Amino acid sequence: MKKILLLFILFTPILLISQTPCASNVAGGFPCSDYDLMDHFDKATLSSRNGSDIWGWTDPLDNKEYALTTFEDKTCFLDVTDPVNPIYLGFLNTNAGSNYWRDVKVYQNHAFIVADIVGAHGMQVFDLTRLRSVASPPENFTADAVLTTGFGGSTIGSCHNIVINESKAIAYLVGCRSANGGGPIMIDISNPTSPVAVGQYTADGYTHDAQVVTYDGPDTDYTGKEIFIGSNESKVVVVDVTNPAAPTKISEVTYSNTAYTHQGWFNKNKSYFLVGDEEDEQNFGNNSRTIIFDFTDLDNLSYHSEFLSTSPAIDHNLYVKDDLVFQANYRAGLRVLNIADINNIVEVGYFDTYPANDSPSFNGAWSIYPYFASGNIIISDIDRGFFVVRKSGTLSVSDQVFDESGITIYPNPAINELKIASNKNNIEHLMLYSLLGQKIIDKKHSPINELVLDVSNLSEGFYFVKINNSYTQKIFVKK
């Protein structure tokens, strides 16, 4: 039998796509639940340094999806439109030194990048439309602009983070060490390659991270206002920044067992604000903790509750999409919470990018970006590079790019049926093999462009589908 398998592998042209289904709570060696691995770029492929932040861009011209993933020394750009075959297009090197923190956000088809404890870095600006035509990837890009002058002529060097509400042409630099004491510096980016500092806020000291929204929540006193919610190390601060030249504090709130108020995000109707404390796991011995504040009245914020994970890992960045919270929890990887009922939060899935253990240490998943319309989710990992994952069973032909064969096979994993589609109307012969090379199905047809194969009677496991004696794909049948 081993000989049959060897001959099958040697003499059959196999296209092994990168997608690996989450089966028995494992995908490609990574623990998982209800989230499949689409692809993984090892850190060494992208950088010799540690990974940090990540964000995404969807090209309005053709809806292609791009990942912007950062490392200590650079920002890398990948086309993830076909999630099982991402393309590494190029990178933008640091504007100064290399260090642990680099952050990126997007506005009007431009990426805005800052870095911390690297000297005179400033804010890099990169025109993302340059990714539409890359002749010889990976290309070594240069920035289209660099901002080094802050409000009132001060110098912008190293900043910890950048925040952008994409409905407004203002970027907020926070945690800057060379200007302003670390409070937000407001940058007009209406002309992305000619950014100008137009304000700052200094009353509450250092801001580590923030969310800024055009407010449409339950407190009608602030409807339409630009509201800044800062995670300021020991508290959460709410500031009206509608006029960036004259920001006004609204309120603040804190909580018990405060170690380091790191980052937070509104739920979908802005009644609640969810916050992660980055050091409470080490300082107080609790599991990953998400603190929930009642934000129904912005003038009178209050503690509502907290959710404790089953994992002792340190929580880092979290983002909310509809009723789901996507958390990067360092050594526990991506954790997905359902917050439809804020009083009954439930973990509904995970993808652990750090399989070794969940101990409270600073390794593993740094951040995630869950906002692509396709459902693709991208993860940056300090130690293991770049991941594309997706909720199990949601990959379809519309999410994949036909290669030169003109054939694609989906869904993968398959549960009851498997579809084979062609854009060349050339499906004539289908064969299905077991992983050991045993032929299970052999069907011939007149040329068609789609075929549905019943796999409900097959045992769970990997199989090979061979089309027209030339195109072969590995698939997984899931029970």
Tab-separated table of N, CA and C in Angstrom, residues 174-317:
chain	number	residue	atom	x	y	z
A	174	VAL	N	-1.058	58.439	19.327
A	174	VAL	CA	-1.102	58.321	20.785
A	174	VAL	C	0.168	57.643	21.290
A	175	GLY	N	0.484	57.953	22.538
A	175	GLY	CA	1.681	57.371	23.137
A	175	GLY	C	2.959	57.860	22.507
A	176	CYS	N	2.947	59.098	22.017
A	176	CYS	CA	4.162	59.634	21.394
A	176	CYS	C	5.151	60.058	22.485
A	177	ARG	N	6.394	59.637	22.334
A	177	ARG	CA	7.394	59.866	23.373
A	177	ARG	C	8.196	61.135	23.148
A	178	SER	N	8.113	61.678	21.941
A	178	SER	CA	8.910	62.867	21.657
A	178	SER	C	8.084	64.140	21.628
A	179	ALA	N	6.793	64.040	21.917
A	179	ALA	CA	5.931	65.224	21.909
A	179	ALA	C	4.700	64.972	22.758
A	180	ASN	N	4.223	65.995	23.486
A	180	ASN	CA	2.877	65.994	24.032
A	180	ASN	C	2.641	65.101	25.243
A	181	GLY	N	3.632	64.425	25.746
A	181	GLY	CA	3.439	63.595	26.916
A	181	GLY	C	2.637	62.336	26.689
A	182	GLY	N	2.354	62.004	25.452
A	182	GLY	CA	1.670	60.756	25.146
A	182	GLY	C	0.184	60.857	24.909
A	183	GLY	N	-0.420	62.049	25.096
A	183	GLY	CA	-1.833	62.226	24.772
A	183	GLY	C	-2.028	62.293	23.266
A	184	PRO	N	-3.278	62.240	22.790
A	184	PRO	CA	-3.518	62.234	21.345
A	184	PRO	C	-3.104	63.519	20.645
A	185	ILE	N	-2.447	63.350	19.502
A	185	ILE	CA	-2.114	64.448	18.603
A	185	ILE	C	-2.972	64.273	17.363
A	186	MET	N	-3.781	65.290	17.029
A	186	MET	CA	-4.711	65.190	15.918
A	186	MET	C	-4.041	65.645	14.623
A	187	ILE	N	-4.133	64.778	13.595
A	187	ILE	CA	-3.489	65.032	12.306
A	187	ILE	C	-4.551	65.078	11.215
A	188	ASP	N	-4.609	66.169	10.485
A	188	ASP	CA	-5.505	66.279	9.334
A	188	ASP	C	-4.900	65.481	8.178
A	189	ILE	N	-5.601	64.421	7.741
A	189	ILE	CA	-5.109	63.585	6.651
A	189	ILE	C	-6.046	63.649	5.441
A	190	SER	N	-6.788	64.753	5.313
A	190	SER	CA	-7.689	64.903	4.173
A	190	SER	C	-6.908	64.876	2.863
A	191	ASN	N	-5.679	65.368	2.885
A	191	ASN	CA	-4.724	65.164	1.795
A	191	ASN	C	-3.682	64.193	2.347
A	192	PRO	N	-3.848	62.888	2.105
A	192	PRO	CA	-3.068	61.885	2.826
A	192	PRO	C	-1.555	62.073	2.758
A	193	THR	N	-1.046	62.524	1.646
A	193	THR	CA	0.408	62.661	1.527
A	193	THR	C	0.921	64.033	1.970
A	194	SER	N	0.013	64.868	2.472
A	194	SER	CA	0.420	66.149	3.054
A	194	SER	C	-0.264	66.331	4.413
A	195	PRO	N	0.006	65.449	5.360
A	195	PRO	CA	-0.664	65.518	6.661
A	195	PRO	C	-0.199	66.725	7.477
A	196	VAL	N	-1.111	67.260	8.290
A	196	VAL	CA	-0.807	68.450	9.092
A	196	VAL	C	-1.385	68.274	10.497
A	197	ALA	N	-0.598	68.522	11.522
A	197	ALA	CA	-1.083	68.465	12.906
A	197	ALA	C	-2.004	69.650	13.173
A	198	VAL	N	-3.208	69.371	13.744
A	198	VAL	CA	-4.189	70.443	13.937
A	198	VAL	C	-4.681	70.532	15.383
A	199	GLY	N	-4.170	69.712	16.290
A	199	GLY	CA	-4.615	69.800	17.678
A	199	GLY	C	-3.951	68.736	18.534
A	200	GLN	N	-4.213	68.819	19.837
A	200	GLN	CA	-3.703	67.822	20.765
A	200	GLN	C	-4.527	67.870	22.056
A	201	TYR	N	-4.396	66.815	22.853
A	201	TYR	CA	-5.080	66.751	24.149
A	201	TYR	C	-4.073	66.262	25.183
A	202	THR	N	-3.909	67.032	26.257
A	202	THR	CA	-2.852	66.730	27.224
A	202	THR	C	-3.363	66.491	28.643
A	203	ALA	N	-4.659	66.686	28.884
A	203	ALA	CA	-5.167	66.743	30.259
A	203	ALA	C	-5.082	65.421	31.014
A	204	ASP	N	-5.067	64.298	30.325
A	204	ASP	CA	-5.105	63.010	31.018
A	204	ASP	C	-3.874	62.149	30.757
A	205	GLY	N	-2.794	62.778	30.328
A	205	GLY	CA	-1.542	62.063	30.202
A	205	GLY	C	-1.500	61.085	29.050
A	206	TYR	N	-0.752	60.010	29.269
A	206	TYR	CA	-0.421	59.041	28.223
A	206	TYR	C	-1.629	58.188	27.832
A	207	THR	N	-1.895	58.089	26.534
A	207	THR	CA	-2.892	57.183	25.985
A	207	THR	C	-2.174	56.057	25.265
A	208	HIS	N	-2.494	54.830	25.653
A	208	HIS	CA	-1.830	53.675	25.054
A	208	HIS	C	-2.495	53.253	23.747
A	209	ASP	N	-3.813	53.301	23.713
A	209	ASP	CA	-4.589	52.934	22.531
A	209	ASP	C	-5.943	53.611	22.658
A	210	ALA	N	-6.727	53.620	21.575
A	210	ALA	CA	-8.008	54.323	21.617
A	210	ALA	C	-8.908	53.853	20.490
A	211	GLN	N	-10.184	54.185	20.612
A	211	GLN	CA	-11.134	54.104	19.513
A	211	GLN	C	-11.755	55.469	19.343
A	212	VAL	N	-11.956	55.883	18.101
A	212	VAL	CA	-12.629	57.148	17.818
A	212	VAL	C	-13.821	56.846	16.914
A	213	VAL	N	-14.994	57.390	17.265
A	213	VAL	CA	-16.205	57.124	16.495
A	213	VAL	C	-16.969	58.424	16.240
A	214	THR	N	-17.706	58.441	15.148
A	214	THR	CA	-18.734	59.453	14.956
A	214	THR	C	-19.956	58.916	15.684
A	215	TYR	N	-20.300	59.512	16.800
A	215	TYR	CA	-21.185	58.886	17.780
A	215	TYR	C	-22.625	58.790	17.295
A	216	ASP	N	-23.182	57.571	17.388
A	216	ASP	CA	-24.593	57.317	17.080
A	216	ASP	C	-25.188	56.361	18.102
A	217	GLY	N	-24.717	56.474	19.351
A	217	GLY	CA	-25.175	55.601	20.418
A	217	GLY	C	-26.386	56.135	21.157
A	218	PRO	N	-26.672	55.566	22.321
A	218	PRO	CA	-27.906	55.894	23.051
A	218	PRO	C	-27.924	57.263	23.711
A	219	ASP	N	-26.767	57.882	23.935
A	219	ASP	CA	-26.728	59.192	24.584
A	219	ASP	C	-26.895	60.278	23.525
A	220	THR	N	-28.133	60.740	23.333
A	220	THR	CA	-28.440	61.674	22.250
A	220	THR	C	-27.788	63.042	22.419
A	221	ASP	N	-27.249	63.327	23.606
A	221	ASP	CA	-26.537	64.595	23.802
A	221	ASP	C	-25.310	64.692	22.901
A	222	TYR	N	-24.803	63.541	22.447
A	222	TYR	CA	-23.556	63.548	21.680
A	222	TYR	C	-23.714	62.987	20.275
A	223	THR	N	-24.946	62.843	19.816
A	223	THR	CA	-25.180	62.323	18.467
A	223	THR	C	-24.455	63.175	17.426
A	224	GLY	N	-23.713	62.521	16.556
A	224	GLY	CA	-22.979	63.206	15.495
A	224	GLY	C	-21.642	63.779	15.918
A	225	LYS	N	-21.334	63.714	17.209
A	225	LYS	CA	-20.052	64.219	17.693
A	225	LYS	C	-18.937	63.206	17.431
A	226	GLU	N	-17.723	63.727	17.360
A	226	GLU	CA	-16.557	62.862	17.233
A	226	GLU	C	-16.058	62.565	18.645
A	227	ILE	N	-16.128	61.278	19.029
A	227	ILE	CA	-15.835	60.894	20.408
A	227	ILE	C	-14.597	59.989	20.451
A	228	PHE	N	-13.665	60.358	21.296
A	228	PHE	CA	-12.404	59.639	21.496
A	228	PHE	C	-12.492	58.876	22.812
A	229	ILE	N	-12.254	57.558	22.786
A	229	ILE	CA	-12.252	56.740	24.003
A	229	ILE	C	-10.843	56.186	24.167
A	230	GLY	N	-10.113	56.723	25.142
A	230	GLY	CA	-8.719	56.364	25.324
A	230	GLY	C	-8.506	55.374	26.445
A	231	SER	N	-7.662	54.383	26.206
A	231	SER	CA	-7.206	53.472	27.259
A	231	SER	C	-5.906	54.033	27.799
A	232	ASN	N	-5.985	54.598	29.004
A	232	ASN	CA	-4.908	55.435	29.540
A	232	ASN	C	-4.195	54.802	30.733
A	233	GLU	N	-3.801	53.555	30.590
A	233	GLU	CA	-2.979	52.830	31.563
A	233	GLU	C	-3.718	52.444	32.852
A	234	SER	N	-4.424	53.396	33.463
A	234	SER	CA	-5.124	53.083	34.712
A	234	SER	C	-6.609	53.440	34.658
A	235	LYS	N	-7.095	53.901	33.506
A	235	LYS	CA	-8.488	54.313	33.386
A	235	LYS	C	-8.865	54.436	31.918
A	236	VAL	N	-10.165	54.568	31.675
A	236	VAL	CA	-10.693	54.851	30.345
A	236	VAL	C	-11.206	56.287	30.347
A	237	VAL	N	-10.777	57.054	29.347
A	237	VAL	CA	-11.113	58.473	29.266
A	237	VAL	C	-11.929	58.737	28.005
A	238	VAL	N	-13.006	59.515	28.130
A	238	VAL	CA	-13.858	59.868	26.993
A	238	VAL	C	-13.733	61.369	26.734
A	239	VAL	N	-13.401	61.715	25.470
A	239	VAL	CA	-13.133	63.108	25.108
A	239	VAL	C	-13.910	63.458	23.842
A	240	ASP	N	-14.527	64.624	23.840
A	240	ASP	CA	-15.173	65.151	22.636
A	240	ASP	C	-14.092	65.835	21.787
A	241	VAL	N	-13.808	65.247	20.619
A	241	VAL	CA	-12.756	65.797	19.750
A	241	VAL	C	-13.359	66.315	18.447
A	242	THR	N	-14.626	66.696	18.494
A	242	THR	CA	-15.294	67.209	17.302
A	242	THR	C	-14.520	68.374	16.718
A	243	ASN	N	-14.052	69.255	17.588
A	243	ASN	CA	-13.144	70.327	17.179
A	243	ASN	C	-11.748	69.915	17.640
A	244	PRO	N	-10.905	69.398	16.744
A	244	PRO	CA	-9.598	68.889	17.170
A	244	PRO	C	-8.688	69.950	17.771
A	245	ALA	N	-8.971	71.210	17.479
A	245	ALA	CA	-8.160	72.284	18.052
A	245	ALA	C	-8.571	72.622	19.475
A	246	ALA	N	-9.752	72.120	19.908
A	246	ALA	CA	-10.236	72.406	21.261
A	246	ALA	C	-10.977	71.202	21.828
A	247	PRO	N	-10.288	70.079	22.052
A	247	PRO	CA	-10.942	68.892	22.617
A	247	PRO	C	-11.436	69.138	24.037
A	248	THR	N	-12.537	68.459	24.391
A	248	THR	CA	-13.157	68.656	25.702
A	248	THR	C	-13.405	67.311	26.373
A	249	LYS	N	-12.916	67.171	27.604
A	249	LYS	CA	-13.132	65.922	28.318
A	249	LYS	C	-14.595	65.781	28.719
A	250	ILE	N	-15.133	64.564	28.560
A	250	ILE	CA	-16.504	64.276	28.956
A	250	ILE	C	-16.531	63.550	30.294
A	251	SER	N	-15.740	62.474	30.421
A	251	SER	CA	-15.785	61.674	31.645
A	251	SER	C	-14.638	60.674	31.651
A	252	GLU	N	-14.545	59.916	32.744
A	252	GLU	CA	-13.590	58.820	32.837
A	252	GLU	C	-14.172	57.736	33.739
A	253	VAL	N	-13.586	56.535	33.665
A	253	VAL	CA	-14.047	55.428	34.493
A	253	VAL	C	-12.878	54.486	34.746
A	254	THR	N	-12.888	53.835	35.889
A	254	THR	CA	-11.870	52.848	36.204
A	254	THR	C	-12.536	51.590	36.756
A	255	TYR	N	-11.753	50.677	37.309
A	255	TYR	CA	-12.284	49.384	37.731
A	255	TYR	C	-11.333	48.785	38.762
A	256	SER	N	-11.752	47.726	39.420
A	256	SER	CA	-10.923	47.107	40.457
A	256	SER	C	-9.809	46.264	39.834
A	257	ASN	N	-8.756	46.026	40.608
A	257	ASN	CA	-7.606	45.234	40.152
A	257	ASN	C	-7.056	45.754	38.828
A	258	THR	N	-6.879	47.069	38.789
A	258	THR	CA	-6.317	47.691	37.589
A	258	THR	C	-4.816	47.457	37.551
A	259	ALA	N	-4.337	46.887	36.447
A	259	ALA	CA	-2.903	46.693	36.268
A	259	ALA	C	-2.397	47.533	35.096
A	260	TYR	N	-3.001	47.348	33.893
A	260	TYR	CA	-2.635	48.195	32.758
A	260	TYR	C	-3.811	48.221	31.785
A	261	THR	N	-4.551	49.327	31.796
A	261	THR	CA	-5.695	49.504	30.896
A	261	THR	C	-5.155	49.641	29.485
A	262	HIS	N	-5.354	48.615	28.677
A	262	HIS	CA	-4.605	48.509	27.425
A	262	HIS	C	-5.363	49.001	26.198
A	263	GLN	N	-6.569	48.444	25.945
A	263	GLN	CA	-7.263	48.746	24.693
A	263	GLN	C	-8.718	48.327	24.819
A	264	GLY	N	-9.598	48.989	24.083
A	264	GLY	CA	-11.006	48.633	24.152
A	264	GLY	C	-11.781	48.987	22.901
A	265	TRP	N	-13.051	48.527	22.841
A	265	TRP	CA	-13.891	48.731	21.658
A	265	TRP	C	-15.362	48.724	22.066
A	266	PHE	N	-16.167	49.547	21.374
A	266	PHE	CA	-17.616	49.575	21.586
A	266	PHE	C	-18.271	48.284	21.101
A	267	ASN	N	-19.408	47.913	21.765
A	267	ASN	CA	-20.270	46.921	21.144
A	267	ASN	C	-21.030	47.610	20.014
A	268	LYS	N	-21.847	46.862	19.264
A	268	LYS	CA	-22.367	47.403	18.007
A	268	LYS	C	-23.323	48.580	18.181
A	269	ASN	N	-24.065	48.661	19.298
A	269	ASN	CA	-24.975	49.800	19.481
A	269	ASN	C	-24.419	50.859	20.430
A	270	LYS	N	-23.170	50.677	20.815
A	270	LYS	CA	-22.422	51.654	21.637
A	270	LYS	C	-23.021	51.853	23.035
A	271	SER	N	-23.728	50.847	23.519
A	271	SER	CA	-24.213	50.902	24.895
A	271	SER	C	-23.137	50.472	25.886
A	272	TYR	N	-22.223	49.629	25.406
A	272	TYR	CA	-21.183	49.090	26.278
A	272	TYR	C	-19.815	49.243	25.618
A	273	PHE	N	-18.810	49.350	26.462
A	273	PHE	CA	-17.437	49.441	25.987
A	273	PHE	C	-16.638	48.333	26.661
A	274	LEU	N	-15.962	47.502	25.843
A	274	LEU	CA	-15.227	46.347	26.342
A	274	LEU	C	-13.736	46.650	26.357
A	275	VAL	N	-13.062	46.332	27.458
A	275	VAL	CA	-11.664	46.708	27.657
A	275	VAL	C	-10.846	45.495	28.104
A	276	GLY	N	-9.623	45.440	27.619
A	276	GLY	CA	-8.674	44.445	28.099
A	276	GLY	C	-7.620	45.087	28.968
A	277	ASP	N	-7.267	44.409	30.057
A	277	ASP	CA	-6.178	44.848	30.938
A	277	ASP	C	-5.003	43.911	30.682
A	278	GLU	N	-3.878	44.458	30.214
A	278	GLU	CA	-2.787	43.626	29.708
A	278	GLU	C	-1.941	42.969	30.795
A	279	GLU	N	-1.990	43.466	32.014
A	279	GLU	CA	-1.073	42.939	33.024
A	279	GLU	C	-1.761	42.303	34.228
A	280	ASP	N	-3.084	42.244	34.231
A	280	ASP	CA	-3.763	41.701	35.415
A	280	ASP	C	-3.576	40.195	35.555
A	281	GLU	N	-3.374	39.486	34.446
A	281	GLU	CA	-3.138	38.045	34.543
A	281	GLU	C	-1.847	37.760	35.321
A	282	GLN	N	-0.807	38.526	35.049
A	282	GLN	CA	0.457	38.342	35.762
A	282	GLN	C	0.398	38.908	37.177
A	283	ASN	N	-0.231	40.057	37.331
A	283	ASN	CA	-0.229	40.733	38.637
A	283	ASN	C	-1.188	40.122	39.652
A	284	PHE	N	-2.348	39.636	39.174
A	284	PHE	CA	-3.376	39.172	40.105
A	284	PHE	C	-3.716	37.693	39.955
A	285	GLY	N	-3.172	37.023	38.931
A	285	GLY	CA	-3.373	35.592	38.788
A	285	GLY	C	-4.685	35.167	38.191
A	286	ASN	N	-5.482	36.116	37.668
A	286	ASN	CA	-6.745	35.738	37.042
A	286	ASN	C	-6.526	35.269	35.607
A	287	ASN	N	-7.528	34.600	35.036
A	287	ASN	CA	-7.499	34.250	33.622
A	287	ASN	C	-7.729	35.495	32.776
A	288	SER	N	-7.633	35.335	31.445
A	288	SER	CA	-7.898	36.455	30.543
A	288	SER	C	-9.207	37.127	30.926
A	289	ARG	N	-9.155	38.438	31.130
A	289	ARG	CA	-10.320	39.155	31.649
A	289	ARG	C	-10.726	40.266	30.680
A	290	THR	N	-12.002	40.305	30.361
A	290	THR	CA	-12.571	41.388	29.566
A	290	THR	C	-13.506	42.182	30.470
A	291	ILE	N	-13.217	43.475	30.635
A	291	ILE	CA	-14.032	44.331	31.503
A	291	ILE	C	-15.075	45.046	30.651
A	292	ILE	N	-16.320	45.051	31.100
A	292	ILE	CA	-17.412	45.674	30.347
A	292	ILE	C	-17.923	46.877	31.130
A	293	PHE	N	-17.942	48.036	30.463
A	293	PHE	CA	-18.464	49.267	31.062
A	293	PHE	C	-19.792	49.637	30.420
A	294	ASP	N	-20.673	50.210	31.220
A	294	ASP	CA	-21.944	50.738	30.733
A	294	ASP	C	-21.690	52.145	30.205
A	295	PHE	N	-21.896	52.344	28.889
A	295	PHE	CA	-21.656	53.642	28.241
A	295	PHE	C	-22.956	54.259	27.728
A	296	THR	N	-24.090	53.886	28.310
A	296	THR	CA	-25.351	54.448	27.830
A	296	THR	C	-25.444	55.939	28.088
A	297	ASP	N	-24.769	56.413	29.132
A	297	ASP	CA	-24.708	57.844	29.440
A	297	ASP	C	-23.234	58.223	29.474
A	298	LEU	N	-22.764	58.936	28.449
A	298	LEU	CA	-21.335	59.244	28.348
A	298	LEU	C	-20.846	60.153	29.465
A	299	ASP	N	-21.746	60.872	30.095
A	299	ASP	CA	-21.353	61.734	31.209
A	299	ASP	C	-21.239	60.970	32.520
A	300	ASN	N	-21.821	59.787	32.575
A	300	ASN	CA	-21.840	58.994	33.803
A	300	ASN	C	-21.543	57.528	33.478
A	301	LEU	N	-20.288	57.236	33.226
A	301	LEU	CA	-19.868	55.883	32.897
A	301	LEU	C	-19.853	55.026	34.152
A	302	SER	N	-20.072	53.717	33.986
A	302	SER	CA	-20.041	52.842	35.154
A	302	SER	C	-19.563	51.445	34.765
A	303	TYR	N	-18.971	50.782	35.729
A	303	TYR	CA	-18.575	49.382	35.567
A	303	TYR	C	-19.834	48.519	35.485
A	304	HIS	N	-19.871	47.596	34.521
A	304	HIS	CA	-21.034	46.723	34.366
A	304	HIS	C	-20.732	45.296	34.817
A	305	SER	N	-19.689	44.690	34.258
A	305	SER	CA	-19.380	43.292	34.571
A	305	SER	C	-18.026	42.949	33.971
A	306	GLU	N	-17.640	41.695	34.098
A	306	GLU	CA	-16.431	41.238	33.438
A	306	GLU	C	-16.594	39.786	33.022
A	307	PHE	N	-15.853	39.414	31.990
A	307	PHE	CA	-15.876	38.042	31.492
A	307	PHE	C	-14.497	37.438	31.683
A	308	LEU	N	-14.445	36.269	32.300
A	308	LEU	CA	-13.192	35.555	32.507
A	308	LEU	C	-13.126	34.357	31.575
A	309	SER	N	-12.054	34.288	30.791
A	309	SER	CA	-11.835	33.166	29.900
A	309	SER	C	-11.415	31.935	30.703
A	310	THR	N	-11.454	30.791	30.056
A	310	THR	CA	-10.929	29.572	30.675
A	310	THR	C	-9.408	29.500	30.542
A	311	SER	N	-8.821	30.447	29.806
A	311	SER	CA	-7.379	30.438	29.560
A	311	SER	C	-6.673	31.454	30.450
A	312	PRO	N	-5.475	31.128	30.947
A	312	PRO	CA	-4.703	32.092	31.742
A	312	PRO	C	-3.877	33.059	30.901
A	313	ALA	N	-3.988	32.979	29.575
A	313	ALA	CA	-3.175	33.819	28.693
A	313	ALA	C	-3.493	35.300	28.874
A	314	ILE	N	-2.528	36.141	28.508
A	314	ILE	CA	-2.690	37.594	28.580
A	314	ILE	C	-3.525	38.066	27.392
A	315	ASP	N	-4.514	38.916	27.659
A	315	ASP	CA	-5.283	39.492	26.563
A	315	ASP	C	-4.567	40.711	25.990
A	316	HIS	N	-4.717	40.913	24.682
A	316	HIS	CA	-4.088	42.067	24.033
A	316	HIS	C	-5.148	42.879	23.310
A	317	ASN	N	-5.192	42.849	21.961
A	317	ASN	CA	-6.164	43.675	21.235
A	317	ASN	C	-7.477	42.934	21.029
